[in-house]
CSV table of C-alpha atoms and ligand atoms in Angstrom, one decimal:
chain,number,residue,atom,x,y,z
A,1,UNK,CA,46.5,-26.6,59.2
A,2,UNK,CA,48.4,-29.7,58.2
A,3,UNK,CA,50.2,-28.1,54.9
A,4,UNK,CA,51.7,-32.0,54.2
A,5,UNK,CA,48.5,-33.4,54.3
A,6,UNK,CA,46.5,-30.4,52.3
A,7,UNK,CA,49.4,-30.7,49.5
A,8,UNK,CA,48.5,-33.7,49.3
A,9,UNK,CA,44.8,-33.9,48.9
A,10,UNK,CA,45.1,-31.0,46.5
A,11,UNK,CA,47.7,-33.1,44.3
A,12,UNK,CA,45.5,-36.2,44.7
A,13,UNK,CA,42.0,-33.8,43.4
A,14,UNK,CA,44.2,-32.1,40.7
A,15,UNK,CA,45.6,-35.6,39.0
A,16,UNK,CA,41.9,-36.9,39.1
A,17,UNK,CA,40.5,-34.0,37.0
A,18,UNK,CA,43.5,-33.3,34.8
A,19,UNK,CA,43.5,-37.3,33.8
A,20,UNK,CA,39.9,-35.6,32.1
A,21,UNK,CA,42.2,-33.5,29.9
A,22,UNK,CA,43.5,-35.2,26.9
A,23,UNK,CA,45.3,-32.4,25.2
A,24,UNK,CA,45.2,-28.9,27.2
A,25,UNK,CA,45.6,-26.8,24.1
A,26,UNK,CA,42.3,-26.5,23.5
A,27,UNK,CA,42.0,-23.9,26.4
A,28,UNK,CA,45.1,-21.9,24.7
A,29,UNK,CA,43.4,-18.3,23.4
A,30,UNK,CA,45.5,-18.7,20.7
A,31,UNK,CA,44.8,-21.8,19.7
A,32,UNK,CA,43.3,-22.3,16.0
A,33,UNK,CA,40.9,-25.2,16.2
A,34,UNK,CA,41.0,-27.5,12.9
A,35,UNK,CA,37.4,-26.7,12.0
A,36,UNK,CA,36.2,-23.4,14.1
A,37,UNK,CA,32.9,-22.1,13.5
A,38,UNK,CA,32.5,-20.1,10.7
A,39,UNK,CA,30.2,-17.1,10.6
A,40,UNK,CA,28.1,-16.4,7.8
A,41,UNK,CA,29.8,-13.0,8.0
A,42,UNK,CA,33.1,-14.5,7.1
A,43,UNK,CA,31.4,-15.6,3.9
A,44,UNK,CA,31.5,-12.2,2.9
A,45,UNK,CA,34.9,-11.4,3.5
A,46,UNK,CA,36.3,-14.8,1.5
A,47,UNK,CA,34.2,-13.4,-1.5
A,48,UNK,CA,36.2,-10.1,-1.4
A,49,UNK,CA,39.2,-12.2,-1.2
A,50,UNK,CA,38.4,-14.7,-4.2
A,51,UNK,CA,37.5,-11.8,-6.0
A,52,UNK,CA,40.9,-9.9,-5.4
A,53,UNK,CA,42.6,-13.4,-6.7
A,54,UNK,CA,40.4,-13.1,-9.8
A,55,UNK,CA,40.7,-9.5,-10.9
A,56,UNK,CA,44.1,-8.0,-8.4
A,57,UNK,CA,41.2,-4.9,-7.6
A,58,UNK,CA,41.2,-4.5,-4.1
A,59,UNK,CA,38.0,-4.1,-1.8
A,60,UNK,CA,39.5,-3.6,1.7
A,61,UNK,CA,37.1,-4.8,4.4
A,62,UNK,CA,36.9,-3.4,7.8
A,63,UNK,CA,36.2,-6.1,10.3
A,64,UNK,CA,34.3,-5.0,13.7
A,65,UNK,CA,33.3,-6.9,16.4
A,66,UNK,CA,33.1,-7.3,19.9
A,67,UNK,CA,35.9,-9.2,22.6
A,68,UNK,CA,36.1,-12.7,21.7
A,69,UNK,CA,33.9,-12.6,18.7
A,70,UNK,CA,36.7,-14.9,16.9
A,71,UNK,CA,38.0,-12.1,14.6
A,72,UNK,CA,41.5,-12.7,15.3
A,73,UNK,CA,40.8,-16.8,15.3
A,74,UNK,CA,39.0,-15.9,11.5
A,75,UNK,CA,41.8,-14.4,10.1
A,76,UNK,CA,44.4,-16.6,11.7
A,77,UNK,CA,42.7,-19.5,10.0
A,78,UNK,CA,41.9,-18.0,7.0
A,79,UNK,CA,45.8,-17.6,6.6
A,80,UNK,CA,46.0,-21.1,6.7
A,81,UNK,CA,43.6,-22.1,4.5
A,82,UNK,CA,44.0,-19.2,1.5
A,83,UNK,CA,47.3,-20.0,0.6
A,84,UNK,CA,46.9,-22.8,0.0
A,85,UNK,CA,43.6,-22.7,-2.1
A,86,UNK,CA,44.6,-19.6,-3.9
A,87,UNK,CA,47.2,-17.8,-5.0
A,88,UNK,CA,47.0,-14.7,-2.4
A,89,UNK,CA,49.3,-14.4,0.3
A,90,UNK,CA,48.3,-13.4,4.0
A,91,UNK,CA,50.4,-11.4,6.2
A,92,UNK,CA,49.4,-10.8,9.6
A,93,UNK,CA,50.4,-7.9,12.4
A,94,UNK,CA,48.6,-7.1,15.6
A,95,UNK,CA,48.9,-3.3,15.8
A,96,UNK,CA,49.1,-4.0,19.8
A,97,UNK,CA,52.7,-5.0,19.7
A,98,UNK,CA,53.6,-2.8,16.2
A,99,UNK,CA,51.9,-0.1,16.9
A,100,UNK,CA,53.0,2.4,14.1
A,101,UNK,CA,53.1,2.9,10.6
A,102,UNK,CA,56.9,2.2,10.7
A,103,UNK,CA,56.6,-0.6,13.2
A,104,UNK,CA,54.1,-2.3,11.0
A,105,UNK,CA,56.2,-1.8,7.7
A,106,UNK,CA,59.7,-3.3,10.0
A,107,UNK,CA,57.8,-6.4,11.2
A,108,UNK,CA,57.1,-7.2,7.4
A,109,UNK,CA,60.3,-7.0,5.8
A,110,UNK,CA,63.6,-8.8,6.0
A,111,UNK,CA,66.8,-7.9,8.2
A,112,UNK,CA,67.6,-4.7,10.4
A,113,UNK,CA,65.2,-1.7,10.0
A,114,UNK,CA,67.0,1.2,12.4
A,115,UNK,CA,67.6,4.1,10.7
A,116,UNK,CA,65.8,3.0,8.2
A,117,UNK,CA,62.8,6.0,7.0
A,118,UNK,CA,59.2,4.7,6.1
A,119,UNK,CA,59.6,5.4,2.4
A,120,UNK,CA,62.7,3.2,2.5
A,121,UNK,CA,61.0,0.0,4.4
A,122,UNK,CA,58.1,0.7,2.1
A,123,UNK,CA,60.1,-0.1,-1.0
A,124,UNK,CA,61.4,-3.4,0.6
A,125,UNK,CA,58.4,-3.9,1.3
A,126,UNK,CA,57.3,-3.6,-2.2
A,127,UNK,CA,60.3,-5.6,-3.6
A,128,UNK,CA,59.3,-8.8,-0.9
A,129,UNK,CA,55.7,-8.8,-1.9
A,130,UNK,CA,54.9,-8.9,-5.3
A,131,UNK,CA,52.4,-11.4,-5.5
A,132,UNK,CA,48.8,-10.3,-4.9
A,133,UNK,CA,48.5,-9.9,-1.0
A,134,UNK,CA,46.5,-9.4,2.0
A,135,UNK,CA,47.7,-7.1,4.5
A,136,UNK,CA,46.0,-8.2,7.6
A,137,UNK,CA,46.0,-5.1,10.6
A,138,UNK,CA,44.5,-6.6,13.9
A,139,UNK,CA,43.9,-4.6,17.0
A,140,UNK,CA,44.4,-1.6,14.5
A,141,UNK,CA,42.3,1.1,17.5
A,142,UNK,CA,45.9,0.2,19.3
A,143,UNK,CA,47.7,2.0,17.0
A,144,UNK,CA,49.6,5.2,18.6
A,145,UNK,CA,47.9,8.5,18.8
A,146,UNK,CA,51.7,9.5,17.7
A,147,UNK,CA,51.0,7.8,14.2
A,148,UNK,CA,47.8,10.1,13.8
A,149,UNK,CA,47.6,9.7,9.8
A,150,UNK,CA,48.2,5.8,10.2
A,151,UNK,CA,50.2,6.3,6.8
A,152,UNK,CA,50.2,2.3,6.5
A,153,UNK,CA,46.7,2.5,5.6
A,154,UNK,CA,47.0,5.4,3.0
A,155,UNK,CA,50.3,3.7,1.8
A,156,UNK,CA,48.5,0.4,1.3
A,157,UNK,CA,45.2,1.5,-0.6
A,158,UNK,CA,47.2,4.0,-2.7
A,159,UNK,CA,50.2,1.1,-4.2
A,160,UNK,CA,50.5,0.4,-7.4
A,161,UNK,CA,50.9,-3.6,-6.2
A,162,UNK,CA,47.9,-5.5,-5.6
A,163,UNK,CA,47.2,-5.2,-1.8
A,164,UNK,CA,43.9,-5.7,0.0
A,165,UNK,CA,43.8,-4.0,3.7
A,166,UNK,CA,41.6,-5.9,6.1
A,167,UNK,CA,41.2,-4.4,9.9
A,168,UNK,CA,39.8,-5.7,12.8
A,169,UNK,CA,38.6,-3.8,15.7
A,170,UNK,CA,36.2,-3.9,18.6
A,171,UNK,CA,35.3,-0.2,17.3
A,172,UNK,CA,34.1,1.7,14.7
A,173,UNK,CA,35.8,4.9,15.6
A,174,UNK,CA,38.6,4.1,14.5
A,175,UNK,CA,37.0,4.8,10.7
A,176,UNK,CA,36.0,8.0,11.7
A,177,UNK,CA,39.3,9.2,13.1
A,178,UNK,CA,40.3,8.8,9.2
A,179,UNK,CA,41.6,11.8,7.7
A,180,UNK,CA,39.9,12.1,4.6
A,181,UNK,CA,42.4,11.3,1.9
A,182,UNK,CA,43.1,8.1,3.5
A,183,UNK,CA,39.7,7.3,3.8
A,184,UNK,CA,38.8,8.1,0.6
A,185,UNK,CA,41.3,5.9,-1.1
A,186,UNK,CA,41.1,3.3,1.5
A,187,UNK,CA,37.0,3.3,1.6
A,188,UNK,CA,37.1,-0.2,3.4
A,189,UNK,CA,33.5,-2.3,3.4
A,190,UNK,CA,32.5,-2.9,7.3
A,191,UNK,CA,31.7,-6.0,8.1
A,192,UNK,CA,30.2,-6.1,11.7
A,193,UNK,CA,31.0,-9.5,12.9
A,194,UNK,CA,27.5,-10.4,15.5
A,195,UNK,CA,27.9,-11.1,18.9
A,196,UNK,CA,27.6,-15.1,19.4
A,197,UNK,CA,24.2,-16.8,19.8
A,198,UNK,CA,24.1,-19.6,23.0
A,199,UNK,CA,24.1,-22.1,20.2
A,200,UNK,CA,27.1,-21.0,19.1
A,201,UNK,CA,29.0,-20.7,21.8
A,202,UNK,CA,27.5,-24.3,22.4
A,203,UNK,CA,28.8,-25.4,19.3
A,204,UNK,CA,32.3,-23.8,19.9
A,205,UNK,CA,32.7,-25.5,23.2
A,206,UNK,CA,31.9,-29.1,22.1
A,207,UNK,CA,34.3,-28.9,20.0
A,208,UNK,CA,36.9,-28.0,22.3
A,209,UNK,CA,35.6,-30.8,24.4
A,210,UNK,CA,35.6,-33.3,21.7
A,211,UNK,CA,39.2,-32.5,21.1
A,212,UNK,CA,40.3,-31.8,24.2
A,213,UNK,CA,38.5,-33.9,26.8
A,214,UNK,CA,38.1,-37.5,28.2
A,215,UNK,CA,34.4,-37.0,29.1
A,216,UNK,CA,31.8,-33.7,29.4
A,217,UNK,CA,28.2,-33.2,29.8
A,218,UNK,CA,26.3,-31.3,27.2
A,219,UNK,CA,24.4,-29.7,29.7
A,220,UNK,CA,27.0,-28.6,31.3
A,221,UNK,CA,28.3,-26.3,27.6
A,222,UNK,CA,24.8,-25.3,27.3
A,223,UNK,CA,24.6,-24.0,30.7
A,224,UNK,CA,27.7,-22.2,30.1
A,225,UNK,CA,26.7,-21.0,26.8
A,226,UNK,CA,23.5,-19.5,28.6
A,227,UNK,CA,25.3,-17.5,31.2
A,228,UNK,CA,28.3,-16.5,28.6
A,229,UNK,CA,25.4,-14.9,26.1
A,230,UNK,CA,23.6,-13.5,29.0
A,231,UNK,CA,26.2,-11.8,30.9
A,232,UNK,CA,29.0,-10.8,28.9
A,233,UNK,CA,28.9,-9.8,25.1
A,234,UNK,CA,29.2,-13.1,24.4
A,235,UNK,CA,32.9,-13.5,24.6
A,236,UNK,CA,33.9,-16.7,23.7
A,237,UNK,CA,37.8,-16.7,26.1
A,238,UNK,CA,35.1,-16.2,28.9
A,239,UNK,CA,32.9,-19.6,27.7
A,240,UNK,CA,36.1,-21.8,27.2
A,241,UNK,CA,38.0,-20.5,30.6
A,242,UNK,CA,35.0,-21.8,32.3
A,243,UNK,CA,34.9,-24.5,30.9
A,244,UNK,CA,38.4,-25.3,31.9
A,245,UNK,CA,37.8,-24.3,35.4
A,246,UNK,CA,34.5,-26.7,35.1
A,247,UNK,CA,36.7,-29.2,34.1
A,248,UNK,CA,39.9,-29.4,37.0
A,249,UNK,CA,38.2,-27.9,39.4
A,250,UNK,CA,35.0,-30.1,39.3
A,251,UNK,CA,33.5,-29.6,43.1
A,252,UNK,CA,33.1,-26.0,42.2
A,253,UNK,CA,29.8,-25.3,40.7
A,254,UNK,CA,29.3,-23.7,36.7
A,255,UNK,CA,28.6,-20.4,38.1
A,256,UNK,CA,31.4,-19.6,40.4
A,257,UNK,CA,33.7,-20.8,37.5
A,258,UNK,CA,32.0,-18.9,35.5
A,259,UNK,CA,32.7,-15.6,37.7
A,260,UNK,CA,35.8,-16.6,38.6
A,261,UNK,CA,36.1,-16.7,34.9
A,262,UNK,CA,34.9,-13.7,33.8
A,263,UNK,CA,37.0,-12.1,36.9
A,264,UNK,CA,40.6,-13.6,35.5
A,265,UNK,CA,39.4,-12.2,31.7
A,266,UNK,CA,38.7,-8.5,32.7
A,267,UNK,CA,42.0,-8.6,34.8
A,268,UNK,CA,43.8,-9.3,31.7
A,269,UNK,CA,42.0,-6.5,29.7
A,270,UNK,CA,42.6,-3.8,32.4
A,271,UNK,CA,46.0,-5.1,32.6
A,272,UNK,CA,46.1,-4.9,28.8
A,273,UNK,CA,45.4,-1.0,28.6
A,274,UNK,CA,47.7,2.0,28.2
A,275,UNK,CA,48.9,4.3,31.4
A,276,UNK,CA,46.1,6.4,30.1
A,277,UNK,CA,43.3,4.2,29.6
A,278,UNK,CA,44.2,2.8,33.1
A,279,UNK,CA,44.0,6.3,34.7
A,280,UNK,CA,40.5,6.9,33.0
A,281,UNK,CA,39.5,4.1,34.6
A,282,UNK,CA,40.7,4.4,37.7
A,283,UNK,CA,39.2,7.7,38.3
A,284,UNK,CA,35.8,6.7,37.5
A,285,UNK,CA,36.4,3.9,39.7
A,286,UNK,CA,36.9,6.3,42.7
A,287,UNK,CA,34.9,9.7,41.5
A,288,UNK,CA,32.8,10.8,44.2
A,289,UNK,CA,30.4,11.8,40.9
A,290,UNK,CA,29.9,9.5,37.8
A,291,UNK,CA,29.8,12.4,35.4
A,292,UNK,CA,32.4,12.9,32.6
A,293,UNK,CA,33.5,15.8,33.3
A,294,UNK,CA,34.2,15.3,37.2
A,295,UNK,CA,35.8,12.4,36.0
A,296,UNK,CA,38.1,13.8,33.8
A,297,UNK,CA,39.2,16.9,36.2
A,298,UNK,CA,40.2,13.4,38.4
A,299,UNK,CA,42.0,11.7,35.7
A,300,UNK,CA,43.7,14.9,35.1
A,301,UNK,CA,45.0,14.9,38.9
A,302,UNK,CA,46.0,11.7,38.8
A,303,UNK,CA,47.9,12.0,35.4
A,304,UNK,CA,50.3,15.0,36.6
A,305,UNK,CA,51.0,13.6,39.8
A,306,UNK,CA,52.1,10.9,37.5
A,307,UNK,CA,54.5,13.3,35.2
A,308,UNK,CA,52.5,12.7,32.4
A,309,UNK,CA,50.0,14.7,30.2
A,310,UNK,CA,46.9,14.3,30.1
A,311,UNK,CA,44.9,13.9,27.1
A,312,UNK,CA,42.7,17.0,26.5
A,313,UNK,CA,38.9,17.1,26.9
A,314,UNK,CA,37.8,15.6,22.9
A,315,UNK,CA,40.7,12.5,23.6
A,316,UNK,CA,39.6,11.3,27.0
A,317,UNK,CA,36.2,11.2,25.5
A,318,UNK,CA,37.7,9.0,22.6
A,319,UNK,CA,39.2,6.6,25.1
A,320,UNK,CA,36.1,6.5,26.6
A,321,UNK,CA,34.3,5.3,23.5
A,322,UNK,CA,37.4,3.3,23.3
A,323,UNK,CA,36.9,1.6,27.1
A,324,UNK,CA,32.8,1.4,26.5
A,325,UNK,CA,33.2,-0.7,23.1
A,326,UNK,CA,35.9,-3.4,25.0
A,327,UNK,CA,32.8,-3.5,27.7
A,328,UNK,CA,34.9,-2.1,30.4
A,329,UNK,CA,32.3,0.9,30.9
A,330,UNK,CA,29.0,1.9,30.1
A,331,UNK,CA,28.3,5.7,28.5
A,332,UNK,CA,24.9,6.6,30.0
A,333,UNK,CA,23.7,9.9,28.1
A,334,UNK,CA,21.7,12.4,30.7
A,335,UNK,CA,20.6,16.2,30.8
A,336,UNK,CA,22.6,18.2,33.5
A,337,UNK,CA,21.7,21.8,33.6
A,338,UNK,CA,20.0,21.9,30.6
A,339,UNK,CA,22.7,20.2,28.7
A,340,UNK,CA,24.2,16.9,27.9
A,341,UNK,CA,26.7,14.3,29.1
A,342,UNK,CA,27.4,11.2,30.1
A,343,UNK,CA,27.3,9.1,33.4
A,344,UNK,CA,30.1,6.6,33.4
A,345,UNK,CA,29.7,3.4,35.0
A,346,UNK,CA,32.2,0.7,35.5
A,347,UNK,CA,30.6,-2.5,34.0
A,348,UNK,CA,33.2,-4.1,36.5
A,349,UNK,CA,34.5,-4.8,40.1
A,350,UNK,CA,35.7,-1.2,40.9
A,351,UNK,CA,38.5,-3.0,43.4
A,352,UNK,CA,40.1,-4.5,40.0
A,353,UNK,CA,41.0,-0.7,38.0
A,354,UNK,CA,41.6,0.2,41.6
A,355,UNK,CA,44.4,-2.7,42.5
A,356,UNK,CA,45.4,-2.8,39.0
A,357,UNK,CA,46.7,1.0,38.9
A,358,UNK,CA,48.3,0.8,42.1
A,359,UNK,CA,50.1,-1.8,40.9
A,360,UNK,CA,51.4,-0.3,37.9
A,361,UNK,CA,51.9,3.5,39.6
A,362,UNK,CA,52.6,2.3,43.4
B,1,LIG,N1,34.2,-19.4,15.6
B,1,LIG,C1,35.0,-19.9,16.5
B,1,LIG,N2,35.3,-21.2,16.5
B,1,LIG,C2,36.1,-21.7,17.4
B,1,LIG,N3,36.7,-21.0,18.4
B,1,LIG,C3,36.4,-19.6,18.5
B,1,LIG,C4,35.5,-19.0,17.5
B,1,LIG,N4,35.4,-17.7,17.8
B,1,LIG,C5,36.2,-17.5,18.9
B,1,LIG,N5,36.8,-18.6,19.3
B,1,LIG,C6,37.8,-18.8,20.4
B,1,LIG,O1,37.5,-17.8,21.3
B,1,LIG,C7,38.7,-17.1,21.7
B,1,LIG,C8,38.6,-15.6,21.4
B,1,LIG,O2,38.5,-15.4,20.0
B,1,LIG,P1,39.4,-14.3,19.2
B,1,LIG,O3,40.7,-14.1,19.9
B,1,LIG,O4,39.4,-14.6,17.8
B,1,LIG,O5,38.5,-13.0,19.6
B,1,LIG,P2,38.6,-11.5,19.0
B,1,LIG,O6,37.3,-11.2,18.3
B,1,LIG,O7,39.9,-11.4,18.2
B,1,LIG,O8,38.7,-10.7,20.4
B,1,LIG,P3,39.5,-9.3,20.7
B,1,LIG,O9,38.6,-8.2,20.2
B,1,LIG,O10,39.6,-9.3,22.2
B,1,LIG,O11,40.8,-9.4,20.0
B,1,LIG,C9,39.8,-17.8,21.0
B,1,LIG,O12,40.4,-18.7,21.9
B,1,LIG,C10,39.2,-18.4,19.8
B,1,LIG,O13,39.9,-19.6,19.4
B,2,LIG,MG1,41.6,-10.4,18.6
């Protein structure tokens, strides 16, 4: 092959669609749109808010909702918008990166935090935030098994200061691995955030392309809304990568970007996942039998020829519940022997958890 000459054409293809782009931003995941969609469901959750303003009583609100169901984009806007309306404050950590009470409690306040004990950071975290505030815990199902209690929660609900706890997750276990006292002081409302409608992904989409692009074709969005709703949980990343690829890479046609969409957005999950997680997955992916409990004696392998322990019986079959809400599995209950348990399938390309682990392991 003429490499000169194919660098060439390539650069020559790639100018032509990118002179579509106007601003490439709009393709950024963490990119908050001027005026997103809101949800009816977010209603709710501004009510709870305006109502804290008013009275300084608390209702903390349990978010839940699938991958790319714009809770993160919600919250990051609404923290924008509040402050400015109102006089609440809005604080922000994503338990993914701070993923412990103390963590959590460090990112907050001011200057160095080691050596510091949790009581301590909690009282500077008192003194910085007096004003009525909401204490915004994303990705809190990330938190560390080590931080079993997740004390930030009890230590939030129970303060004398006027704090409102709202947490987003993609699952409702993570309510039910509570311990009692917290949940009965926390005793958030859950608000289960839909999966999109086609028309709402529609309507997402044009507005990236009105913001974002020289020229589109609506029946391009809605064909991409259609196989978005259809095929995934309705995850919006997967809807404006596609559209992306749609747009610079326009002699490929909507479904292969779509695919090679989807592809590139459950490489990043997988990626995304602990050691453990990883390990789970990988043995499903290459159990002779797609039972749990097979699966587990694999993962089990695999984690001490790894040096690591494994999780017993009860927490594997958490981080399965964990893997099946992201959409990364499905849990298929069925009668073996007279008793029950559940098939595991891999909703995915087994070659990705495959690949993936060697990667990390070798
Ligand atoms: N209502 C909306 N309006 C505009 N853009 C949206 C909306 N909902 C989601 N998006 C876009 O879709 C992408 C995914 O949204 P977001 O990150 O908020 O999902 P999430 O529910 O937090 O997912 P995860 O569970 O993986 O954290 C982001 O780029 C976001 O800007
Ligand atoms: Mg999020």
């Amino acid at each position: 092959m003429d490499i000169a000459g194919y660098l060439e054409s390539q650069k020559e293809q790639l100018g032509k669609s990118t002179k579509q782009v106007k601003d490439f931003s709009v393709f950024d995941f963490n990119h908050v749109p001027d005026e997103p969609l809101i949800r009816e469901e977010c209603k709710e959750l501004i009510k709870e808010m305006l109502q804290f303003e008013i009275s300084g009583i608390a209702n903390h609100v349990s978010i839940i909702g699938s991958r790319g169901s714009g809770k993160t984009l919600m919250l990051k806007y609404l923290q924008g918008v509040i402050p400015t309306q109102t006089d609440l404050e809005i604080v922000y950590v994503n338990c993914r990166h701070h993923n412990t009470s103390f963590k959590i409690f460090s990112h907050l306040v001011d200057g160095p935090t080691a050596g510091a004990s949790l009581v301590e950071l909690y009282e500077r975290f008192l003194a910085k935030y007096q004003k009525k505030t909401v204490v915004v815990l994303d990705e809190i199902d990330l938190m560390s098994p080590k931080d079993k209690h997740r004390e930030v929660l009890y230590t939030l609900s129970r303060s004398e200061q006027p704090y409102m706890v709202v947490m987003l997750s993609n699952s409702p276990h993570v309510l039910k691995q509570l311990d009692a006292a917290t949940r009965s002081s926390l005793q958030p409302i859950p608000l289960h955030f839909k999966n999109y409608n086609a028309e709402q992904i529609q309507e997402i989409l044009h507005d990236r392309a009105q913001n974002g692009l020289r020229s589109w074709n609506r029946a391009t969005l809605a064909e991409i809304s259609a196989l978005t709703t259809r095929f995934t949980n309705s995850d919006a990343r997967v809807a404006i990568k596609t559209l992306k690829y749609v747009t610079i890479e326009p002699q490929e046609d909507i479904r292969s970007c779509f695919e090679r969409a989807r592809r590139d957005i459950v490489v990043d999950m997988v990626n995304d996942l602990s050691d453990g997680n990883l390990m789970i997955l990988w043995a499903a992916a290459t159990s002779k039998s797609d039972l749990a409990k097979p699966i587990y004696k694999r993962y089990c392998r695999f984690s001490l020829s790894q040096r690591e322990k494994p999780f017993s019986y009860v927490h594997f079959y958490s981080n399965l519940s964990y893997l099946q809400s992201s959409g990364l599995v499905a849990l298929i209950s069925t009668k073996v022997d007279r008793a029950y348990t559940n098939r595991v399938l891999l909703t995915f390309d087994k070659a990705i958890a495959v690949s993936l682990c060697e990667l990390r392991f070798g």
